[in-house]
Each structure stands twice: as structure tokens, then as C-alpha cells.
Amino acid sequence: MAQASRSQQLVRSERRMFAASDDNAMMKQILSTHAPDGRLVDIKPILLIIDNVLRHITPEVDQALTAGSGRIDSFDDPTNLSAIDDVLDALAYIVHKISCEISCKCAGGGDAHATTMVILNMLSSYSWDAKVVLTLAAFAVNFGQFWLIVQLCTTNTLAKSVALLKQLPDVLEHSQTLKPHFDALNKLIKAMIDVTKCIVEFIELPCEYISSEVPPLSTAMASIPTAAYWTIRSVVACAAQITSLVGLRQEFVTSTSEAWELSSLAHKVSSIHEHLQNLLRLCYQRIEEKKQEETYKEFIRIIETPQKEISKILRVIFRKEDPHPLFSPADKTRVDIDVLRRKHVLLLISDLDISLDEIQVLEVLYKYERASSSELNYEIVWLPIVDRSAWNDSYQQKFLNLQSIMPWYTVNHPSVIEPAVIKYTKEKWRFVKKPIVVTLDPLGKVTCTNALNMMWIWGNAAFPFSTDKEESLWKSESWTIELLVDGLEPNLPNWMREEKVICFYGGEKMEWIESFTSATKKAAQTLEIGLEMVYVGKNNAKERVKKISGLITEKQLSHSWQDASVWFFWNRLESMLYSKTQHGKTNDPDIIKQEVMTILGYDGSEHGWAIFFLGTTEMVRANGERVLSSMQSFEEWEEMARQMGFIPALRKHLEGITDDHHCTRLILPGISGGIAERVVCAECGRPMEMYFMYRCCVE
């Protein structure tokens, strides 16, 4: 019973010390024991053995106490002991010394804090991580010996004799009484190992990427002495619990306060572990940021330096860990980037919200390039830019669905793209939301940071896609009906050959459409001229336009384009504006740019609009109110139309109409490339004010 009394005294002393805060005086006492001499200790193999020992013990405790089985499990240690024999040989003495200190002090009912300080002084010349690991090793020896005897005493005569001499209790006989003790012991041991591994991780962080002089590592280093103290203190508490079992046997009297003490320590050490884990997470984040910064600089250097082969550029785009980063749609397999050697490569950069219309139109160009006999030697590679922190099964399925409909190469997974490349696409290539196509020539030189504009305007005729080619193509262009429509209307050649007046119009108010088409047809009939009208919809209003197109067809008001043609028409106009803005000279008048901006401005208003052509270049256009008013008052300028012709007369009539008020808006989606800072109103010629509009829905 004297042993039980000593144990209760230890608990009372432990409670008093545990209630004390880690104040400055205590910290000074802990730090005063620390006088490292620079010796290096290879603690990783020791920690591995400790982990193996304690990991094999703690499940056995639960199993033996709950199942009542005395079965002996083999100790399957995967560590190559011969490889670390020298390390253990050099440290065997200090481990044995700590083991003896713990056993003696605990057997004598010593104060846990005092014992902890003795151990810290004993290990003063070692680093903090070595102090904790060596103390844990001593505990593993003691606890391992204790549990081996407990395990073997029912089947091994020698073990039974040793158990009698040491007066160890029958664990199975007292299973219900001992279970709270061992449950608390298991939790504390796990917390001790977790904190120890954390401390070792901090010490081993690469100094070239993070400094111990600045947060978060400096904060962690300041916390390590406290973490080491409470880990060693917990070792002492665990050892005291094991020692308290010796000599009790049938006289064993349980104390719930002892289990409570271990649980309280486990809670404190677990809190320390959580604190260290948070700091460790911040450290790894800082290290990753530093590595990405270096990778980013290296990527800039490589991509902006002339190379001999495109594969070198492509290799830095993808993670080195993945030897086959691409997915081939032809044979549904993963392939190496060597399949792109000596080719022009078009990097299609988008998020997972790339539209099906965009894919379908690009597919037409891509497949035409393969079917033609020309030497258009280019390949497309899709690089999806995603938020990896938000990646889930839904995004995965969305990615796979898009990948399955793309006929060109894609990445096998978005994670193979280097983070530095993602940063570069946003900062240098100015990718935000709208897809872009960055072109590389066979030597890996970036020839255009967004060839998508050229592809929408001229298709494969713009190959090889480059800024020089784009500028050259614009020099040969003029504002014509062919440039505006670009083959979207299959009847256009026949209509032009028949010298018909051709009207393209847009808007989303059915009442205006019916009034405008009716009045225009009536004017054409009066003049006995051929007229064809085509409804081209409205930008970013797919469902409404589809409904209106159905009504136009049903009521036979005019021709009407389908979804893909409507989408392509408006995207080409936007591409023309961006392309012109990048290549145009702001001081020179640009008819094409002005006409494109006018039509886009019409579309941004709430009213309809119309543009009339006769032949290739003769044209006139106006917003919905003015053109409808003109058609409804046709008798006022009918005679002039008979003399001058329909389009010249309409133009002259429109010039005579003055608006007391008008409101013109030009709405453009965010995209890489410059936006014109000065835009003049299509109605009055005055400079328009610039505003920002954010919208999440294209409808």
C-alpha cells in the first residue's frame, strides 16, 4: 500500500505543477538547461524504431484488455538494424542513463517537474529534437520491457518468473480496472509521438527556402522548448503510471485521478501538437511559395530565351514527376510531349466553363487543317486552369466530359500543369476568364499571346499565327459584307449576284422585329427591289434569341441564324475589336474598328438595330428607333429613293433625323489584350464614358 500512497502523492504534485502556466520564470528555467555543443545526432532511424516499438505496444494493450487474449504477436520491424547499429551504439549509454533516471525517480515517487528538469540538464549538450527523441527512446525501452513480460508471462516460464520477481499485476485479471489507465496512456503516447515528429520536421526544414529568423519558423522555434518540456514531462508521467503497477498484484487499488492526469496531459500535448501543426503548415506553405517563385523565374528565363526545340519549353510547362502529361484523343492513351516535336503548338488556355460553341467552332478549323492538303503543321493542347484547392468529383467529371469532346491533345489532369505556368498565364498572357490561344513555333518561341482573335476572324488563313501575320492581314482588309458575315450566310453569294438589298438586323423585342420587318418589306415592294433580311440575334442572350428565332421562322418574317452562327457572329466582332485595338494606331481613323464598335454599341442598347448592304461595300446602318421610324415614314423619302437608290436615300434621310436624347452602351467581356481607352458614340461622335460591369451570367 506504500506504493499506492506514493502514487497518490505524485498525482497531487503533478496536479499542482500542471496547473501552473508556462510563465516566463519557467521558460527561463527550461532554456537555462540548453547548451548545445553542435554535435549532430542522426535521430531519424531512432525515431523510426521508437515508433515501431510503441505502435506495436498500444494496439496490443487495447486488444488484450478488450478481447482477453494472451496471444503473442510477432514484432515485425522493417528497419534494417545493421544499418543504424553505429548510431545506436554511440547513444546507448545516454539512453540507458535516462531510462534509469526515469525508473528510479518514478519508483521513489519523485516530483515530475524536477525529474523533467534533471533529464533536460542531462541532455543539455543536445539539440531540442535530440533531447525529445532520446527521452522517448528511454521510455520505449522501459515500456517495451514491461509489456513484453506482461505479454509472455502466460506462455513463457522465464517471463512468468520475471513477472513474479517484479511483482507485475495480471493484466488480464484486472482488465476492467486497468482499461481506463491504458486508454489514457495510449492517447498520451500518441500525442507525445506526434509532437516529437513535428519538432523533428521543423529542424529538418530546408534553410534555403525558409529562415528561422522570421515567422512562421521563428514562432515555431520559440515554441519548441515548451513542446520539448511537456513531451518529456509526459514521458515521466507515463513511466510513473507503469511503475505504479509494479508490486500491486491482488492489492491493486485503482485511482481515477491518475487516469485523469494522463488525460489532462494528453489534452495539453495534443493542443501543443495542433499549434505546431498549424505553424508547420504555414512553413510548408512559405517553402512552396519560395519554390514556386524560383520555378516561376526559371520558367520566365526559359520561355523568353531562344531554344533549339519546342520540347524544352513544353517540358517546363508540365510537372517533372509525370513523364506522360498529355492525353491523346486518337488512341485514348497518355503520351509524352515528344509527339509535338517540330510542330507549331497552340496552347488553348481556359477554365472548365469553356463553351461548347467555342469548342465546336475551333473543332471545325482543327479538322479542316487535318483534312486539307496544305502544310498547316500545328497541334492544339488544352491547358485547363483551375482552382486546385476547390477540386472535387464534380469538377473531375466536368473535366472528363470536356476532354472527351475535344479532338486535340489535352492534359491528362489539370494537376500536371506547373503552378508557375498558371501564374505566368495570368500575369504575362493576361488570362482571366475568356479562353485564349497562345502560339509557339517549332523552336518554342511565343509568336502570339492570343491567336484566338485571328482564328475567329480569318480561320486557318492566318496560319502561322503571329502578330506580324495579324498586322499583315489587316492591311489587306476593308469594311465589306464578306468581312462582317464570313460565310455564315450560305445564300449570300447568290443574293449579291442577284443585286439584292441585304439587311442584317438584331435585337430582342419581338414587337419591334415584327414592325421593322413588315415596314421594310413594304418599302421594298413599293420600290420593286429585291430584299433579303437575316436576324442575327443578340450577344449573350442564347435562350431568348432561340425563342425569338423560332417565332421569326414560324411567322416567316425573315431568315434567322441558328445558335452556333449567332455565337460566332458576335464573337468575331469582339475579336475584330480586340485585334484592331492591339494593332491599330490610335491617331489614324479606322473604318473597320469604328463600324465594329458601332454594331457592338447597338447590341449593348435595349433597342434593335439594322445594317443594309447593296453589293460589297455600299451600306447604311442605324439603331432600332431611327431605322423603324424611317421605314414607317417611307413615303417621305420614297421619291428620293427612286432617284438615288434605296441605300443612299435611306442614309440621307437618317442624316436629317436628330435625336433629342439617346443612350448608347458598348458592353465587352473581360479578355486579355488592350481595351480602347477612348471610344466615341456611334450616334453623335462624342467620347463615351468608361464604366466597369461585373456579371456572372451570360443570359
Tab-separated table of C-alpha atoms in Angstrom, residues 179-512:
chain	number	residue	atom	x	y	z
A	179	LYS	CA	-8.555	-0.245	-19.044
A	180	PRO	CA	-9.062	3.480	-18.198
A	181	HIS	CA	-5.355	3.701	-17.342
A	182	PHE	CA	-4.199	2.170	-20.602
A	183	ASP	CA	-6.729	4.141	-22.680
A	184	ALA	CA	-5.359	7.361	-21.216
A	185	LEU	CA	-1.818	6.054	-21.620
A	186	ASN	CA	-2.375	5.262	-25.302
A	187	LYS	CA	-3.737	8.745	-26.032
A	188	LEU	CA	-0.835	10.437	-24.310
A	189	ILE	CA	1.751	8.253	-26.066
A	190	LYS	CA	0.210	9.092	-29.439
A	191	ALA	CA	0.282	12.805	-28.618
A	192	MET	CA	3.935	12.537	-27.492
A	193	ILE	CA	4.956	10.847	-30.747
A	194	ASP	CA	3.015	13.404	-32.819
A	195	VAL	CA	4.738	16.352	-31.104
A	196	THR	CA	8.151	14.682	-31.416
A	197	LYS	CA	7.690	14.143	-35.148
A	198	CYS	CA	6.621	17.776	-35.500
A	199	ILE	CA	9.746	19.014	-33.713
A	200	VAL	CA	11.947	16.856	-35.955
A	201	GLU	CA	10.168	18.195	-39.049
A	202	PHE	CA	10.840	21.784	-38.012
A	203	ILE	CA	14.543	21.105	-37.502
A	204	GLU	CA	14.795	19.469	-40.932
A	205	LEU	CA	13.072	22.239	-42.927
A	206	PRO	CA	15.307	23.380	-45.830
A	207	CYS	CA	17.055	26.575	-44.730
A	208	GLU	CA	17.477	27.721	-48.347
A	209	TYR	CA	13.724	28.215	-48.605
A	210	ILE	CA	12.801	29.431	-45.113
A	211	SER	CA	14.580	31.405	-42.403
A	212	SER	CA	14.432	30.632	-38.699
A	213	GLU	CA	14.778	34.367	-38.042
A	214	VAL	CA	11.318	35.317	-39.357
A	215	PRO	CA	7.794	33.961	-38.837
A	216	PRO	CA	6.359	31.424	-39.106
A	217	LEU	CA	9.516	29.383	-38.445
A	218	SER	CA	10.803	31.794	-35.803
A	219	THR	CA	7.487	31.415	-33.965
A	220	ALA	CA	7.789	27.642	-34.165
A	221	MET	CA	11.383	27.637	-32.927
A	222	ALA	CA	10.307	29.725	-29.950
A	223	SER	CA	7.587	27.160	-29.187
A	224	ILE	CA	9.828	24.094	-29.421
A	225	PRO	CA	11.413	24.371	-25.920
A	226	THR	CA	7.948	24.379	-24.336
A	227	ALA	CA	6.858	21.484	-26.578
A	228	ALA	CA	10.014	19.541	-25.639
A	229	TYR	CA	9.468	20.167	-21.927
A	230	TRP	CA	5.868	18.933	-21.924
A	231	THR	CA	6.733	15.913	-24.073
A	232	ILE	CA	9.485	14.861	-21.674
A	233	ARG	CA	7.215	15.654	-18.737
A	234	SER	CA	4.604	13.363	-20.313
A	235	VAL	CA	7.205	10.595	-20.635
A	236	VAL	CA	7.822	10.897	-16.908
A	237	ALA	CA	4.067	10.734	-16.215
A	238	CYS	CA	3.676	7.632	-18.386
A	239	ALA	CA	6.634	5.967	-16.719
A	240	ALA	CA	5.154	6.782	-13.307
A	241	GLN	CA	1.918	5.078	-14.292
A	242	ILE	CA	3.759	1.924	-15.339
A	243	THR	CA	5.880	1.961	-12.184
A	244	SER	CA	2.751	2.307	-10.044
A	245	LEU	CA	1.569	-1.073	-11.324
A	246	VAL	CA	4.644	-2.890	-10.004
A	247	GLY	CA	4.086	-4.682	-6.731
A	248	LEU	CA	0.326	-4.210	-6.633
A	249	ARG	CA	-0.968	-7.584	-7.920
A	250	GLN	CA	-4.007	-8.560	-5.831
A	251	GLU	CA	-3.659	-5.484	-3.639
A	252	PHE	CA	-4.037	-3.187	-6.652
A	253	VAL	CA	-6.292	-0.241	-5.921
A	254	THR	CA	-7.223	1.946	-8.895
A	255	SER	CA	-7.174	5.712	-8.780
A	256	THR	CA	-9.318	7.529	-11.318
A	257	SER	CA	-7.303	10.680	-10.631
A	258	GLU	CA	-4.268	9.019	-12.197
A	259	ALA	CA	-6.175	8.323	-15.415
A	260	TRP	CA	-7.485	11.878	-15.299
A	261	GLU	CA	-3.931	13.178	-15.001
A	262	LEU	CA	-2.840	11.301	-18.110
A	263	SER	CA	-5.913	12.502	-19.991
A	264	SER	CA	-5.198	16.091	-18.987
A	265	LEU	CA	-1.615	15.788	-20.146
A	266	ALA	CA	-2.803	14.202	-23.400
A	267	HIS	CA	-5.115	17.157	-23.960
A	268	LYS	CA	-2.293	19.658	-23.322
A	269	VAL	CA	0.230	17.844	-25.516
A	270	SER	CA	-2.388	17.437	-28.260
A	271	SER	CA	-3.026	21.181	-28.113
A	272	ILE	CA	0.713	21.776	-28.461
A	273	HIS	CA	0.732	19.401	-31.434
A	274	GLU	CA	-2.153	21.262	-33.068
A	275	HIS	CA	-0.323	24.565	-32.576
A	276	LEU	CA	2.874	23.159	-34.073
A	277	GLN	CA	0.959	21.570	-36.941
A	278	ASN	CA	-0.566	24.929	-37.842
A	279	LEU	CA	2.873	26.540	-37.811
A	280	LEU	CA	4.307	23.644	-39.811
A	281	ARG	CA	1.549	24.074	-42.376
A	282	LEU	CA	2.445	27.754	-42.693
A	283	CYS	CA	6.129	26.864	-43.043
A	284	TYR	CA	5.445	24.396	-45.845
A	285	GLN	CA	3.230	26.989	-47.486
A	286	ARG	CA	6.072	29.519	-47.303
A	287	ILE	CA	8.528	26.947	-48.672
A	288	GLU	CA	6.170	26.089	-51.520
A	289	GLU	CA	5.745	29.788	-52.320
A	290	LYS	CA	9.523	30.207	-52.393
A	291	LYS	CA	9.941	27.162	-54.631
A	292	GLN	CA	7.195	28.399	-56.940
A	293	GLU	CA	8.844	31.809	-57.077
A	294	GLU	CA	12.109	30.200	-58.169
A	295	THR	CA	10.287	27.962	-60.641
A	296	TYR	CA	8.433	30.997	-61.977
A	297	LYS	CA	11.679	32.900	-62.571
A	298	GLU	CA	13.162	29.840	-64.236
A	299	PHE	CA	10.091	29.473	-66.461
A	300	ILE	CA	10.336	33.134	-67.492
A	301	ARG	CA	14.009	32.667	-68.315
A	302	ILE	CA	13.404	29.560	-70.423
A	303	ILE	CA	10.289	30.735	-72.288
A	304	GLU	CA	11.832	34.121	-73.086
A	305	THR	CA	15.141	32.644	-74.246
A	306	PRO	CA	15.513	31.291	-77.814
A	307	GLN	CA	15.541	27.492	-77.836
A	308	LYS	CA	16.520	24.886	-80.406
A	309	GLU	CA	13.433	22.739	-79.960
A	310	ILE	CA	9.884	23.275	-78.677
A	311	SER	CA	10.055	20.234	-76.372
A	312	LYS	CA	12.271	22.109	-73.898
A	313	ILE	CA	9.591	24.767	-73.483
A	314	LEU	CA	6.835	22.190	-73.171
A	315	ARG	CA	8.733	20.201	-70.551
A	316	VAL	CA	8.814	23.154	-68.152
A	317	ILE	CA	5.059	23.632	-68.568
A	318	PHE	CA	4.329	20.250	-67.006
A	319	ARG	CA	5.435	18.716	-63.727
A	320	LYS	CA	8.627	16.669	-63.988
A	321	GLU	CA	7.058	13.876	-61.916
A	322	ASP	CA	4.692	12.994	-64.764
A	323	PRO	CA	6.545	11.524	-67.782
A	324	HIS	CA	3.321	11.332	-69.841
A	325	PRO	CA	1.409	14.554	-69.146
A	326	LEU	CA	-0.693	14.575	-72.339
A	327	PHE	CA	-3.800	12.661	-73.324
A	328	SER	CA	-4.206	11.649	-76.952
A	329	PRO	CA	-7.841	11.588	-78.180
A	330	ALA	CA	-6.915	9.367	-81.111
A	331	ASP	CA	-5.960	6.260	-79.155
A	332	LYS	CA	-7.237	7.311	-75.687
A	333	THR	CA	-3.826	6.951	-74.077
A	334	ARG	CA	-1.344	9.100	-72.190
A	335	VAL	CA	1.584	10.274	-74.283
A	336	ASP	CA	4.860	12.129	-73.916
A	337	ILE	CA	5.377	15.653	-75.256
A	338	ASP	CA	7.697	14.294	-77.940
A	339	VAL	CA	4.582	13.870	-80.118
A	340	LEU	CA	4.683	17.681	-80.541
A	341	ARG	CA	8.270	17.958	-81.755
A	342	ARG	CA	8.885	20.108	-84.858
A	343	LYS	CA	5.282	21.359	-84.814
A	344	HIS	CA	3.575	24.659	-84.191
A	345	VAL	CA	1.722	24.251	-80.890
A	346	LEU	CA	-1.404	26.167	-79.945
A	347	LEU	CA	-1.976	26.256	-76.187
A	348	LEU	CA	-5.713	26.520	-75.627
A	349	ILE	CA	-5.971	28.061	-72.151
A	350	SER	CA	-9.351	28.161	-70.433
A	351	ASP	CA	-11.197	27.175	-67.283
A	352	LEU	CA	-13.803	24.419	-67.111
A	353	ASP	CA	-16.540	26.816	-68.256
A	354	ILE	CA	-15.339	26.956	-71.867
A	355	SER	CA	-18.460	26.970	-74.048
A	356	LEU	CA	-19.449	24.129	-76.342
A	357	ASP	CA	-19.876	26.704	-79.135
A	358	GLU	CA	-16.244	27.680	-78.757
A	359	ILE	CA	-15.113	24.058	-78.894
A	360	GLN	CA	-17.289	23.277	-81.920
A	361	VAL	CA	-16.078	26.241	-83.978
A	362	LEU	CA	-12.450	25.534	-83.090
A	363	GLU	CA	-13.008	21.886	-83.976
A	364	VAL	CA	-14.105	22.877	-87.487
A	365	LEU	CA	-10.821	24.752	-88.014
A	366	TYR	CA	-8.758	21.963	-86.459
A	367	LYS	CA	-10.310	19.176	-88.520
A	368	TYR	CA	-10.168	21.248	-91.713
A	369	GLU	CA	-6.455	21.695	-91.121
A	370	ARG	CA	-6.053	17.912	-90.985
A	371	ALA	CA	-8.269	17.227	-93.987
A	372	SER	CA	-6.621	19.797	-96.232
A	373	SER	CA	-3.545	19.084	-98.272
A	374	SER	CA	-1.873	22.304	-97.127
A	375	GLU	CA	1.122	22.333	-94.811
A	376	LEU	CA	-0.666	23.642	-91.729
A	377	ASN	CA	1.605	21.850	-89.297
A	378	TYR	CA	0.027	22.710	-85.963
A	379	GLU	CA	-1.370	20.896	-82.934
A	380	ILE	CA	-3.655	22.142	-80.175
A	381	VAL	CA	-3.100	21.352	-76.480
A	382	TRP	CA	-5.765	22.191	-73.914
A	383	LEU	CA	-4.447	23.609	-70.638
A	384	PRO	CA	-7.353	23.923	-68.172
A	385	ILE	CA	-6.622	26.490	-65.453
A	386	VAL	CA	-8.495	25.502	-62.289
A	387	ASP	CA	-8.531	26.221	-58.575
A	388	ARG	CA	-6.923	23.066	-57.241
A	389	SER	CA	-7.922	23.793	-53.648
A	390	ALA	CA	-11.593	23.532	-54.663
A	391	TRP	CA	-11.186	20.429	-56.858
A	392	ASN	CA	-13.845	17.774	-56.275
A	393	ASP	CA	-15.630	14.918	-58.025
A	394	SER	CA	-17.951	17.337	-59.810
A	395	TYR	CA	-15.026	19.228	-61.345
A	396	GLN	CA	-13.347	15.947	-62.222
A	397	GLN	CA	-16.411	14.791	-64.136
A	398	LYS	CA	-16.714	18.161	-65.860
A	399	PHE	CA	-13.077	17.937	-66.918
A	400	LEU	CA	-13.530	14.413	-68.283
A	401	ASN	CA	-16.659	15.446	-70.203
A	402	LEU	CA	-14.839	18.331	-71.886
A	403	GLN	CA	-11.794	16.172	-72.560
A	404	SER	CA	-13.974	13.559	-74.270
A	405	ILE	CA	-15.340	16.012	-76.869
A	406	MET	CA	-12.035	17.671	-77.737
A	407	PRO	CA	-10.319	16.169	-80.809
A	408	TRP	CA	-6.916	17.642	-79.892
A	409	TYR	CA	-4.374	16.866	-77.178
A	410	THR	CA	-5.305	17.681	-73.588
A	411	VAL	CA	-3.510	17.299	-70.271
A	412	ASN	CA	-4.316	14.003	-68.587
A	413	HIS	CA	-5.208	16.029	-65.480
A	414	PRO	CA	-5.053	19.756	-64.604
A	415	SER	CA	-2.631	18.993	-61.758
A	416	VAL	CA	0.197	18.207	-64.224
A	417	ILE	CA	0.439	21.918	-65.098
A	418	GLU	CA	3.151	23.665	-63.098
A	419	PRO	CA	1.784	26.359	-60.727
A	420	ALA	CA	4.422	28.743	-62.125
A	421	VAL	CA	2.884	28.316	-65.578
A	422	ILE	CA	-0.573	29.131	-64.229
A	423	LYS	CA	0.830	32.288	-62.659
A	424	TYR	CA	2.552	33.193	-65.932
A	425	THR	CA	-0.647	32.735	-67.965
A	426	LYS	CA	-2.435	35.192	-65.696
A	427	GLU	CA	0.309	37.785	-65.258
A	428	LYS	CA	2.050	37.745	-68.636
A	429	TRP	CA	-0.512	36.284	-71.043
A	430	ARG	CA	-3.317	38.045	-69.143
A	431	PHE	CA	-5.681	35.096	-68.985
A	432	VAL	CA	-8.681	35.895	-66.782
A	433	LYS	CA	-11.837	34.049	-67.781
A	434	LYS	CA	-12.307	34.118	-71.543
A	435	PRO	CA	-10.283	31.424	-73.365
A	436	ILE	CA	-7.063	32.396	-75.135
A	437	VAL	CA	-4.764	30.569	-77.545
A	438	VAL	CA	-1.019	31.093	-77.110
A	439	THR	CA	1.005	30.009	-80.129
A	440	LEU	CA	4.512	28.538	-80.112
A	441	ASP	CA	6.576	27.942	-83.207
A	442	PRO	CA	8.624	24.712	-83.653
A	443	LEU	CA	11.515	26.324	-81.745
A	444	GLY	CA	9.291	27.155	-78.799
A	445	LYS	CA	9.107	30.895	-79.441
A	446	VAL	CA	5.851	32.583	-78.440
A	447	THR	CA	4.574	34.108	-81.679
A	448	CYS	CA	1.223	35.358	-80.371
A	449	THR	CA	-0.237	35.603	-76.872
A	450	ASN	CA	-3.773	35.168	-78.181
A	451	ALA	CA	-4.298	33.779	-81.652
A	452	LEU	CA	-7.962	33.099	-80.967
A	453	ASN	CA	-8.870	36.516	-82.390
A	454	MET	CA	-7.107	35.687	-85.661
A	455	MET	CA	-8.673	32.237	-85.803
A	456	TRP	CA	-12.186	33.645	-85.387
A	457	ILE	CA	-11.610	36.377	-87.995
A	458	TRP	CA	-9.627	34.551	-90.706
A	459	GLY	CA	-9.546	30.892	-89.651
A	460	ASN	CA	-6.585	28.862	-90.864
A	461	ALA	CA	-5.757	31.579	-93.408
A	462	ALA	CA	-3.999	33.342	-90.510
A	463	PHE	CA	-1.501	30.481	-90.078
A	464	PRO	CA	1.250	30.718	-88.961
A	465	PHE	CA	-0.472	32.643	-86.206
A	466	SER	CA	1.714	35.578	-85.241
A	467	THR	CA	1.402	39.282	-84.520
A	468	ASP	CA	3.194	40.048	-87.789
A	469	LYS	CA	0.757	37.872	-89.732
A	470	GLU	CA	-2.183	39.561	-87.981
A	471	GLU	CA	-0.940	43.023	-88.897
A	472	SER	CA	-0.365	41.949	-92.495
A	473	LEU	CA	-3.893	40.543	-92.805
A	474	TRP	CA	-5.478	43.746	-91.539
A	475	LYS	CA	-3.626	45.793	-94.125
A	476	SER	CA	-5.424	43.909	-96.890
A	477	GLU	CA	-8.890	44.140	-95.290
A	478	SER	CA	-11.667	46.695	-95.764
A	479	TRP	CA	-15.168	47.014	-94.343
A	480	THR	CA	-17.267	44.746	-96.547
A	481	ILE	CA	-20.229	42.473	-96.176
A	482	GLU	CA	-17.907	39.476	-96.569
A	483	LEU	CA	-15.772	40.566	-93.608
A	484	LEU	CA	-18.893	41.052	-91.484
A	485	VAL	CA	-20.578	37.762	-92.347
A	486	ASP	CA	-17.605	35.482	-93.185
A	487	GLY	CA	-19.581	32.669	-94.789
A	488	LEU	CA	-22.166	32.465	-92.031
A	489	GLU	CA	-24.955	33.096	-94.548
A	490	PRO	CA	-24.783	30.396	-97.281
A	491	ASN	CA	-27.169	32.322	-99.576
A	492	LEU	CA	-25.048	35.468	-99.593
A	493	PRO	CA	-23.192	34.836	-102.911
A	494	ASN	CA	-26.486	34.282	-104.761
A	495	TRP	CA	-28.112	37.354	-103.204
A	496	MET	CA	-25.162	39.521	-104.169
A	497	ARG	CA	-25.172	38.117	-107.700
A	498	GLU	CA	-28.859	38.982	-107.945
A	499	GLU	CA	-28.047	42.506	-106.678
A	500	LYS	CA	-30.495	42.296	-103.821
A	501	VAL	CA	-30.519	44.648	-100.833
A	502	ILE	CA	-29.388	42.579	-97.868
A	503	CYS	CA	-30.370	43.527	-94.330
A	504	PHE	CA	-28.861	42.070	-91.183
A	505	TYR	CA	-30.651	43.058	-88.009
A	506	GLY	CA	-30.663	42.236	-84.298
A	507	GLY	CA	-32.473	42.855	-81.040
A	508	GLU	CA	-34.687	41.016	-78.589
A	509	LYS	CA	-38.049	42.834	-78.696
A	510	MET	CA	-40.486	40.855	-80.793
A	511	GLU	CA	-42.826	43.791	-81.268
A	512	TRP	CA	-40.033	45.877	-82.818
